[in-house]
Amino acid sequence: RAIKHMGEDGAKAINDVAKLVGDEDREVNAMATDMVTKACKEPAVCIKMLSHETTGTRRIATDQIVNMGEEGAAHADIVVRMLSDTHPRTRRSGVVALSRRGEKGEHHAKDIAKLVGDPDVEVRRVVVEALPMMGSQGKGHAADLLKMMQDEDAQVRAGASSALRMWAHEKTW
């Protein structure tokens, strides 16, 4: 809250603190993570943090947008950028943020489907959970889920199988 009242100096201060997210010193990292998380309660700060130089800060900002509910949903188009982030945790957070919108965010199913072949297994796991939550647009990626049935990871294969079975039993598919 103090940083918010500091205006431009506060914005610079939080940017400097954000550089410490991921620091080797666990206490420094914890302090920086806590401060950035609190600063990201303000959507404008959070949006700026999405383009921060440190991957940990981008991940925190993406996670905070997820936690903003409808207020965060207004920034979904910005969150799409996180799907191409270099850090897998940030990509996972982006998938979760977009999929939590359900049918309201179904137009982002195509963006999420691009991660079907992501090198990170955790990203593929959230993708296979996300697509079934994304209404008719998610169903449009059944072929991608069929590909995921061949994934090397058992959880990915099971998730793809579950989604396809669920859709097969729906009358609207």
mmCIF file with all atom_site columns, C-alpha atoms in Angstrom:
data_model
loop_
_atom_site.group_PDB
_atom_site.id
_atom_site.type_symbol
_atom_site.label_atom_id
_atom_site.label_alt_id
_atom_site.label_comp_id
_atom_site.label_asym_id
_atom_site.label_entity_id
_atom_site.label_seq_id
_atom_site.pdbx_PDB_ins_code
_atom_site.Cartn_x
_atom_site.Cartn_y
_atom_site.Cartn_z
_atom_site.occupancy
_atom_site.B_iso_or_equiv
_atom_site.pdbx_formal_charge
_atom_site.auth_seq_id
_atom_site.auth_comp_id
_atom_site.auth_asym_id
_atom_site.auth_atom_id
_atom_site.pdbx_PDB_model_num
ATOM 1   C CA . ARG A 1 1   ? 0.000   0.000   0.000   1.00 0.00 ? 1   ARG A CA 1
ATOM 2   C CA . ALA A 1 2   ? 2.877   2.353   0.790   1.00 0.00 ? 2   ALA A CA 1
ATOM 3   C CA . ILE A 1 3   ? 4.337   1.821   -2.673  1.00 0.00 ? 3   ILE A CA 1
ATOM 4   C CA . LYS A 1 4   ? 0.993   2.781   -4.248  1.00 0.00 ? 4   LYS A CA 1
ATOM 5   C CA . HIS A 1 5   ? 1.034   6.109   -2.417  1.00 0.00 ? 5   HIS A CA 1
ATOM 6   C CA . MET A 1 6   ? 4.598   6.823   -3.537  1.00 0.00 ? 6   MET A CA 1
ATOM 7   C CA . GLY A 1 7   ? 3.496   7.429   -7.119  1.00 0.00 ? 7   GLY A CA 1
ATOM 8   C CA . GLU A 1 8   ? 6.305   7.304   -9.674  1.00 0.00 ? 8   GLU A CA 1
ATOM 9   C CA . ASP A 1 9   ? 8.911   6.526   -6.997  1.00 0.00 ? 9   ASP A CA 1
ATOM 10  C CA . GLY A 1 10  ? 6.748   3.617   -5.829  1.00 0.00 ? 10  GLY A CA 1
ATOM 11  C CA . ALA A 1 11  ? 6.528   2.241   -9.361  1.00 0.00 ? 11  ALA A CA 1
ATOM 12  C CA . LYS A 1 12  ? 10.316  2.350   -9.654  1.00 0.00 ? 12  LYS A CA 1
ATOM 13  C CA . ALA A 1 13  ? 10.697  0.767   -6.222  1.00 0.00 ? 13  ALA A CA 1
ATOM 14  C CA . ILE A 1 14  ? 8.409   -2.163  -7.025  1.00 0.00 ? 14  ILE A CA 1
ATOM 15  C CA . ASN A 1 15  ? 10.225  -2.659  -10.328 1.00 0.00 ? 15  ASN A CA 1
ATOM 16  C CA . ASP A 1 16  ? 13.534  -2.837  -8.453  1.00 0.00 ? 16  ASP A CA 1
ATOM 17  C CA . VAL A 1 17  ? 12.063  -5.217  -5.866  1.00 0.00 ? 17  VAL A CA 1
ATOM 18  C CA . ALA A 1 18  ? 10.641  -7.381  -8.671  1.00 0.00 ? 18  ALA A CA 1
ATOM 19  C CA . LYS A 1 19  ? 14.184  -7.965  -9.925  1.00 0.00 ? 19  LYS A CA 1
ATOM 20  C CA . LEU A 1 20  ? 14.819  -9.843  -6.678  1.00 0.00 ? 20  LEU A CA 1
ATOM 21  C CA . VAL A 1 21  ? 12.122  -12.452 -7.323  1.00 0.00 ? 21  VAL A CA 1
ATOM 22  C CA . GLY A 1 22  ? 13.997  -15.712 -7.746  1.00 0.00 ? 22  GLY A CA 1
ATOM 23  C CA . ASP A 1 23  ? 17.041  -14.502 -5.790  1.00 0.00 ? 23  ASP A CA 1
ATOM 24  C CA . GLU A 1 24  ? 19.307  -17.267 -4.467  1.00 0.00 ? 24  GLU A CA 1
ATOM 25  C CA . ASP A 1 25  ? 18.790  -16.009 -0.919  1.00 0.00 ? 25  ASP A CA 1
ATOM 26  C CA . ARG A 1 26  ? 15.487  -17.554 0.160   1.00 0.00 ? 26  ARG A CA 1
ATOM 27  C CA . GLU A 1 27  ? 14.629  -14.675 2.482   1.00 0.00 ? 27  GLU A CA 1
ATOM 28  C CA . VAL A 1 28  ? 15.257  -12.056 -0.189  1.00 0.00 ? 28  VAL A CA 1
ATOM 29  C CA . ASN A 1 29  ? 13.228  -14.093 -2.675  1.00 0.00 ? 29  ASN A CA 1
ATOM 30  C CA . ALA A 1 30  ? 10.354  -14.510 -0.181  1.00 0.00 ? 30  ALA A CA 1
ATOM 31  C CA . MET A 1 31  ? 10.294  -10.786 0.613   1.00 0.00 ? 31  MET A CA 1
ATOM 32  C CA . ALA A 1 32  ? 10.362  -9.803  -3.054  1.00 0.00 ? 32  ALA A CA 1
ATOM 33  C CA . THR A 1 33  ? 7.707   -12.356 -3.979  1.00 0.00 ? 33  THR A CA 1
ATOM 34  C CA . ASP A 1 34  ? 5.459   -11.134 -1.170  1.00 0.00 ? 34  ASP A CA 1
ATOM 35  C CA . MET A 1 35  ? 5.858   -7.472  -2.142  1.00 0.00 ? 35  MET A CA 1
ATOM 36  C CA . VAL A 1 36  ? 5.232   -8.098  -5.838  1.00 0.00 ? 36  VAL A CA 1
ATOM 37  C CA . THR A 1 37  ? 2.210   -10.265 -5.029  1.00 0.00 ? 37  THR A CA 1
ATOM 38  C CA . LYS A 1 38  ? 0.749   -7.501  -2.861  1.00 0.00 ? 38  LYS A CA 1
ATOM 39  C CA . ALA A 1 39  ? 1.515   -4.822  -5.451  1.00 0.00 ? 39  ALA A CA 1
ATOM 40  C CA . CYS A 1 40  ? -0.246  -6.926  -8.085  1.00 0.00 ? 40  CYS A CA 1
ATOM 41  C CA . LYS A 1 41  ? -3.552  -6.507  -6.286  1.00 0.00 ? 41  LYS A CA 1
ATOM 42  C CA . GLU A 1 42  ? -3.766  -3.351  -8.384  1.00 0.00 ? 42  GLU A CA 1
ATOM 43  C CA . PRO A 1 43  ? -4.580  -4.394  -11.985 1.00 0.00 ? 43  PRO A CA 1
ATOM 44  C CA . ALA A 1 44  ? -2.483  -1.594  -13.510 1.00 0.00 ? 44  ALA A CA 1
ATOM 45  C CA . VAL A 1 45  ? 0.611   -2.732  -11.593 1.00 0.00 ? 45  VAL A CA 1
ATOM 46  C CA . CYS A 1 46  ? -0.065  -6.339  -12.469 1.00 0.00 ? 46  CYS A CA 1
ATOM 47  C CA . ILE A 1 47  ? -0.340  -5.563  -16.171 1.00 0.00 ? 47  ILE A CA 1
ATOM 48  C CA . LYS A 1 48  ? 3.018   -3.763  -16.100 1.00 0.00 ? 48  LYS A CA 1
ATOM 49  C CA . MET A 1 49  ? 4.579   -6.746  -14.309 1.00 0.00 ? 49  MET A CA 1
ATOM 50  C CA . LEU A 1 50  ? 3.504   -9.077  -17.128 1.00 0.00 ? 50  LEU A CA 1
ATOM 51  C CA . SER A 1 51  ? 6.327   -7.648  -19.218 1.00 0.00 ? 51  SER A CA 1
ATOM 52  C CA . HIS A 1 52  ? 8.939   -7.581  -16.438 1.00 0.00 ? 52  HIS A CA 1
ATOM 53  C CA . GLU A 1 53  ? 12.405  -8.908  -17.212 1.00 0.00 ? 53  GLU A CA 1
ATOM 54  C CA . THR A 1 54  ? 12.318  -11.650 -14.560 1.00 0.00 ? 54  THR A CA 1
ATOM 55  C CA . THR A 1 55  ? 10.324  -14.778 -15.274 1.00 0.00 ? 55  THR A CA 1
ATOM 56  C CA . GLY A 1 56  ? 9.299   -15.125 -11.629 1.00 0.00 ? 56  GLY A CA 1
ATOM 57  C CA . THR A 1 57  ? 7.711   -11.692 -11.663 1.00 0.00 ? 57  THR A CA 1
ATOM 58  C CA . ARG A 1 58  ? 5.837   -12.445 -14.881 1.00 0.00 ? 58  ARG A CA 1
ATOM 59  C CA . ARG A 1 59  ? 4.579   -15.684 -13.331 1.00 0.00 ? 59  ARG A CA 1
ATOM 60  C CA . ILE A 1 60  ? 3.417   -13.898 -10.176 1.00 0.00 ? 60  ILE A CA 1
ATOM 61  C CA . ALA A 1 61  ? 1.593   -11.288 -12.267 1.00 0.00 ? 61  ALA A CA 1
ATOM 62  C CA . THR A 1 62  ? -0.095  -13.991 -14.333 1.00 0.00 ? 62  THR A CA 1
ATOM 63  C CA . ASP A 1 63  ? -1.109  -15.871 -11.173 1.00 0.00 ? 63  ASP A CA 1
ATOM 64  C CA . GLN A 1 64  ? -2.516  -12.693 -9.649  1.00 0.00 ? 64  GLN A CA 1
ATOM 65  C CA . ILE A 1 65  ? -4.604  -12.013 -12.731 1.00 0.00 ? 65  ILE A CA 1
ATOM 66  C CA . VAL A 1 66  ? -6.017  -15.518 -12.329 1.00 0.00 ? 66  VAL A CA 1
ATOM 67  C CA . ASN A 1 67  ? -7.012  -14.607 -8.772  1.00 0.00 ? 67  ASN A CA 1
ATOM 68  C CA . MET A 1 68  ? -8.739  -11.356 -9.793  1.00 0.00 ? 68  MET A CA 1
ATOM 69  C CA . GLY A 1 69  ? -11.768 -13.177 -11.174 1.00 0.00 ? 69  GLY A CA 1
ATOM 70  C CA . GLU A 1 70  ? -13.881 -11.042 -13.499 1.00 0.00 ? 70  GLU A CA 1
ATOM 71  C CA . GLU A 1 71  ? -11.615 -8.043  -13.000 1.00 0.00 ? 71  GLU A CA 1
ATOM 72  C CA . GLY A 1 72  ? -8.693  -10.127 -14.227 1.00 0.00 ? 72  GLY A CA 1
ATOM 73  C CA . ALA A 1 73  ? -10.773 -11.522 -17.070 1.00 0.00 ? 73  ALA A CA 1
ATOM 74  C CA . ALA A 1 74  ? -10.833 -8.058  -18.591 1.00 0.00 ? 74  ALA A CA 1
ATOM 75  C CA . HIS A 1 75  ? -7.116  -8.522  -19.259 1.00 0.00 ? 75  HIS A CA 1
ATOM 76  C CA . ALA A 1 76  ? -7.343  -11.953 -20.908 1.00 0.00 ? 76  ALA A CA 1
ATOM 77  C CA . ASP A 1 77  ? -5.975  -10.699 -24.216 1.00 0.00 ? 77  ASP A CA 1
ATOM 78  C CA . ILE A 1 78  ? -2.826  -9.559  -22.432 1.00 0.00 ? 78  ILE A CA 1
ATOM 79  C CA . VAL A 1 79  ? -2.515  -12.909 -20.635 1.00 0.00 ? 79  VAL A CA 1
ATOM 80  C CA . VAL A 1 80  ? -2.401  -14.655 -24.026 1.00 0.00 ? 80  VAL A CA 1
ATOM 81  C CA . ARG A 1 81  ? 1.148   -13.289 -24.374 1.00 0.00 ? 81  ARG A CA 1
ATOM 82  C CA . MET A 1 82  ? 2.144   -15.381 -21.374 1.00 0.00 ? 82  MET A CA 1
ATOM 83  C CA . LEU A 1 83  ? 1.460   -18.551 -23.358 1.00 0.00 ? 83  LEU A CA 1
ATOM 84  C CA . SER A 1 84  ? 4.663   -17.908 -25.302 1.00 0.00 ? 84  SER A CA 1
ATOM 85  C CA . ASP A 1 85  ? 6.788   -16.994 -22.277 1.00 0.00 ? 85  ASP A CA 1
ATOM 86  C CA . THR A 1 86  ? 10.188  -18.660 -21.950 1.00 0.00 ? 86  THR A CA 1
ATOM 87  C CA . HIS A 1 87  ? 9.370   -19.979 -18.483 1.00 0.00 ? 87  HIS A CA 1
ATOM 88  C CA . PRO A 1 88  ? 7.060   -23.017 -18.269 1.00 0.00 ? 88  PRO A CA 1
ATOM 89  C CA . ARG A 1 89  ? 5.451   -21.901 -14.984 1.00 0.00 ? 89  ARG A CA 1
ATOM 90  C CA . THR A 1 90  ? 4.387   -18.659 -16.630 1.00 0.00 ? 90  THR A CA 1
ATOM 91  C CA . ARG A 1 91  ? 2.932   -20.551 -19.605 1.00 0.00 ? 91  ARG A CA 1
ATOM 92  C CA . ARG A 1 92  ? 1.047   -22.841 -17.183 1.00 0.00 ? 92  ARG A CA 1
ATOM 93  C CA . SER A 1 93  ? -0.315  -19.840 -15.285 1.00 0.00 ? 93  SER A CA 1
ATOM 94  C CA . GLY A 1 94  ? -1.449  -18.304 -18.562 1.00 0.00 ? 94  GLY A CA 1
ATOM 95  C CA . VAL A 1 95  ? -3.323  -21.482 -19.536 1.00 0.00 ? 95  VAL A CA 1
ATOM 96  C CA . VAL A 1 96  ? -4.986  -21.639 -16.116 1.00 0.00 ? 96  VAL A CA 1
ATOM 97  C CA . ALA A 1 97  ? -5.947  -17.960 -16.241 1.00 0.00 ? 97  ALA A CA 1
ATOM 98  C CA . LEU A 1 98  ? -7.575  -18.307 -19.641 1.00 0.00 ? 98  LEU A CA 1
ATOM 99  C CA . SER A 1 99  ? -9.278  -21.635 -18.953 1.00 0.00 ? 99  SER A CA 1
ATOM 100 C CA . ARG A 1 100 ? -10.855 -20.377 -15.727 1.00 0.00 ? 100 ARG A CA 1
ATOM 101 C CA . ARG A 1 101 ? -12.974 -18.121 -17.870 1.00 0.00 ? 101 ARG A CA 1
ATOM 102 C CA . GLY A 1 102 ? -14.693 -21.251 -19.191 1.00 0.00 ? 102 GLY A CA 1
ATOM 103 C CA . GLU A 1 103 ? -17.068 -20.605 -22.045 1.00 0.00 ? 103 GLU A CA 1
ATOM 104 C CA . LYS A 1 104 ? -16.565 -16.841 -21.662 1.00 0.00 ? 104 LYS A CA 1
ATOM 105 C CA . GLY A 1 105 ? -12.968 -17.354 -22.716 1.00 0.00 ? 105 GLY A CA 1
ATOM 106 C CA . GLU A 1 106 ? -13.560 -20.084 -25.249 1.00 0.00 ? 106 GLU A CA 1
ATOM 107 C CA . HIS A 1 107 ? -12.173 -17.954 -28.077 1.00 0.00 ? 107 HIS A CA 1
ATOM 108 C CA . HIS A 1 108 ? -8.758  -18.495 -26.456 1.00 0.00 ? 108 HIS A CA 1
ATOM 109 C CA . ALA A 1 109 ? -8.954  -22.273 -26.956 1.00 0.00 ? 109 ALA A CA 1
ATOM 110 C CA . LYS A 1 110 ? -6.959  -21.892 -30.175 1.00 0.00 ? 110 LYS A CA 1
ATOM 111 C CA . ASP A 1 111 ? -4.192  -20.109 -28.253 1.00 0.00 ? 111 ASP A CA 1
ATOM 112 C CA . ILE A 1 112 ? -4.081  -22.834 -25.613 1.00 0.00 ? 112 ILE A CA 1
ATOM 113 C CA . ALA A 1 113 ? -4.147  -25.600 -28.243 1.00 0.00 ? 113 ALA A CA 1
ATOM 114 C CA . LYS A 1 114 ? -0.853  -24.262 -29.627 1.00 0.00 ? 114 LYS A CA 1
ATOM 115 C CA . LEU A 1 115 ? 0.775   -25.669 -26.482 1.00 0.00 ? 115 LEU A CA 1
ATOM 116 C CA . VAL A 1 116 ? -0.280  -29.278 -27.151 1.00 0.00 ? 116 VAL A CA 1
ATOM 117 C CA . GLY A 1 117 ? 3.321   -30.139 -28.034 1.00 0.00 ? 117 GLY A CA 1
ATOM 118 C CA . ASP A 1 118 ? 4.973   -27.973 -25.363 1.00 0.00 ? 118 ASP A CA 1
ATOM 119 C CA . PRO A 1 119 ? 8.297   -29.425 -24.184 1.00 0.00 ? 119 PRO A CA 1
ATOM 120 C CA . ASP A 1 120 ? 7.216   -29.079 -20.534 1.00 0.00 ? 120 ASP A CA 1
ATOM 121 C CA . VAL A 1 121 ? 5.012   -31.922 -19.321 1.00 0.00 ? 121 VAL A CA 1
ATOM 122 C CA . GLU A 1 122 ? 3.304   -29.717 -16.719 1.00 0.00 ? 122 GLU A CA 1
ATOM 123 C CA . VAL A 1 123 ? 2.243   -27.312 -19.463 1.00 0.00 ? 123 VAL A CA 1
ATOM 124 C CA . ARG A 1 124 ? 0.802   -30.194 -21.487 1.00 0.00 ? 124 ARG A CA 1
ATOM 125 C CA . ARG A 1 125 ? -1.041  -31.406 -18.383 1.00 0.00 ? 125 ARG A CA 1
ATOM 126 C CA . VAL A 1 126 ? -2.806  -28.071 -17.875 1.00 0.00 ? 126 VAL A CA 1
ATOM 127 C CA . VAL A 1 127 ? -3.564  -27.837 -21.600 1.00 0.00 ? 127 VAL A CA 1
ATOM 128 C CA . VAL A 1 128 ? -5.354  -31.193 -21.521 1.00 0.00 ? 128 VAL A CA 1
ATOM 129 C CA . GLU A 1 129 ? -7.373  -29.999 -18.517 1.00 0.00 ? 129 GLU A CA 1
ATOM 130 C CA . ALA A 1 130 ? -8.099  -26.586 -20.034 1.00 0.00 ? 130 ALA A CA 1
ATOM 131 C CA . LEU A 1 131 ? -9.481  -27.454 -23.461 1.00 0.00 ? 131 LEU A CA 1
ATOM 132 C CA . PRO A 1 132 ? -12.530 -29.361 -22.154 1.00 0.00 ? 132 PRO A CA 1
ATOM 133 C CA . MET A 1 133 ? -13.475 -26.321 -20.037 1.00 0.00 ? 133 MET A CA 1
ATOM 134 C CA . MET A 1 134 ? -13.572 -24.001 -23.020 1.00 0.00 ? 134 MET A CA 1
ATOM 135 C CA . GLY A 1 135 ? -16.984 -24.716 -24.498 1.00 0.00 ? 135 GLY A CA 1
ATOM 136 C CA . SER A 1 136 ? -17.543 -25.429 -28.161 1.00 0.00 ? 136 SER A CA 1
ATOM 137 C CA . GLN A 1 137 ? -14.220 -23.849 -29.128 1.00 0.00 ? 137 GLN A CA 1
ATOM 138 C CA . GLY A 1 138 ? -12.438 -26.307 -26.838 1.00 0.00 ? 138 GLY A CA 1
ATOM 139 C CA . LYS A 1 139 ? -14.311 -29.183 -28.480 1.00 0.00 ? 139 LYS A CA 1
ATOM 140 C CA . GLY A 1 140 ? -13.018 -27.916 -31.792 1.00 0.00 ? 140 GLY A CA 1
ATOM 141 C CA . HIS A 1 141 ? -9.610  -29.142 -30.680 1.00 0.00 ? 141 HIS A CA 1
ATOM 142 C CA . ALA A 1 142 ? -10.589 -32.787 -30.287 1.00 0.00 ? 142 ALA A CA 1
ATOM 143 C CA . ALA A 1 143 ? -7.957  -33.665 -32.900 1.00 0.00 ? 143 ALA A CA 1
ATOM 144 C CA . ASP A 1 144 ? -5.310  -32.065 -30.700 1.00 0.00 ? 144 ASP A CA 1
ATOM 145 C CA . LEU A 1 145 ? -6.493  -34.171 -27.763 1.00 0.00 ? 145 LEU A CA 1
ATOM 146 C CA . LEU A 1 146 ? -6.295  -37.254 -29.969 1.00 0.00 ? 146 LEU A CA 1
ATOM 147 C CA . LYS A 1 147 ? -2.639  -36.382 -30.587 1.00 0.00 ? 147 LYS A CA 1
ATOM 148 C CA . MET A 1 148 ? -2.171  -36.041 -26.838 1.00 0.00 ? 148 MET A CA 1
ATOM 149 C CA . MET A 1 149 ? -3.339  -39.651 -26.462 1.00 0.00 ? 149 MET A CA 1
ATOM 150 C CA . GLN A 1 150 ? 0.129   -40.513 -27.804 1.00 0.00 ? 150 GLN A CA 1
ATOM 151 C CA . ASP A 1 151 ? 1.962   -38.335 -25.263 1.00 0.00 ? 151 ASP A CA 1
ATOM 152 C CA . GLU A 1 152 ? 4.840   -39.884 -23.342 1.00 0.00 ? 152 GLU A CA 1
ATOM 153 C CA . ASP A 1 153 ? 3.241   -38.809 -20.049 1.00 0.00 ? 153 ASP A CA 1
ATOM 154 C CA . ALA A 1 154 ? 0.523   -41.043 -18.571 1.00 0.00 ? 154 ALA A CA 1
ATOM 155 C CA . GLN A 1 155 ? -1.325  -38.105 -16.954 1.00 0.00 ? 155 GLN A CA 1
ATOM 156 C CA . VAL A 1 156 ? -1.521  -36.257 -20.251 1.00 0.00 ? 156 VAL A CA 1
ATOM 157 C CA . ARG A 1 157 ? -2.839  -39.380 -21.984 1.00 0.00 ? 157 ARG A CA 1
ATOM 158 C CA . ALA A 1 158 ? -5.394  -39.978 -19.214 1.00 0.00 ? 158 ALA A CA 1
ATOM 159 C CA . GLY A 1 159 ? -6.585  -36.357 -19.339 1.00 0.00 ? 159 GLY A CA 1
ATOM 160 C CA . ALA A 1 160 ? -6.986  -36.482 -23.109 1.00 0.00 ? 160 ALA A CA 1
ATOM 161 C CA . SER A 1 161 ? -8.878  -39.758 -22.878 1.00 0.00 ? 161 SER A CA 1
ATOM 162 C CA . SER A 1 162 ? -11.167 -38.413 -20.164 1.00 0.00 ? 162 SER A CA 1
ATOM 163 C CA . ALA A 1 163 ? -11.992 -35.267 -22.141 1.00 0.00 ? 163 ALA A CA 1
ATOM 164 C CA . LEU A 1 164 ? -12.720 -37.198 -25.325 1.00 0.00 ? 164 LEU A CA 1
ATOM 165 C CA . ARG A 1 165 ? -14.971 -39.671 -23.458 1.00 0.00 ? 165 ARG A CA 1
ATOM 166 C CA . MET A 1 166 ? -16.818 -36.791 -21.805 1.00 0.00 ? 166 MET A CA 1
ATOM 167 C CA . TRP A 1 167 ? -17.418 -35.100 -25.158 1.00 0.00 ? 167 TRP A CA 1
ATOM 168 C CA . ALA A 1 168 ? -18.479 -38.386 -26.747 1.00 0.00 ? 168 ALA A CA 1
ATOM 169 C CA . HIS A 1 169 ? -21.265 -38.705 -24.168 1.00 0.00 ? 169 HIS A CA 1
ATOM 170 C CA . GLU A 1 170 ? -22.563 -35.163 -24.666 1.00 0.00 ? 170 GLU A CA 1
ATOM 171 C CA . LYS A 1 171 ? -25.464 -34.800 -27.040 1.00 0.00 ? 171 LYS A CA 1
ATOM 172 C CA . THR A 1 172 ? -24.152 -31.472 -28.368 1.00 0.00 ? 172 THR A CA 1
ATOM 173 C CA . TRP A 1 173 ? -20.946 -32.859 -29.846 1.00 0.00 ? 173 TRP A CA 1
#
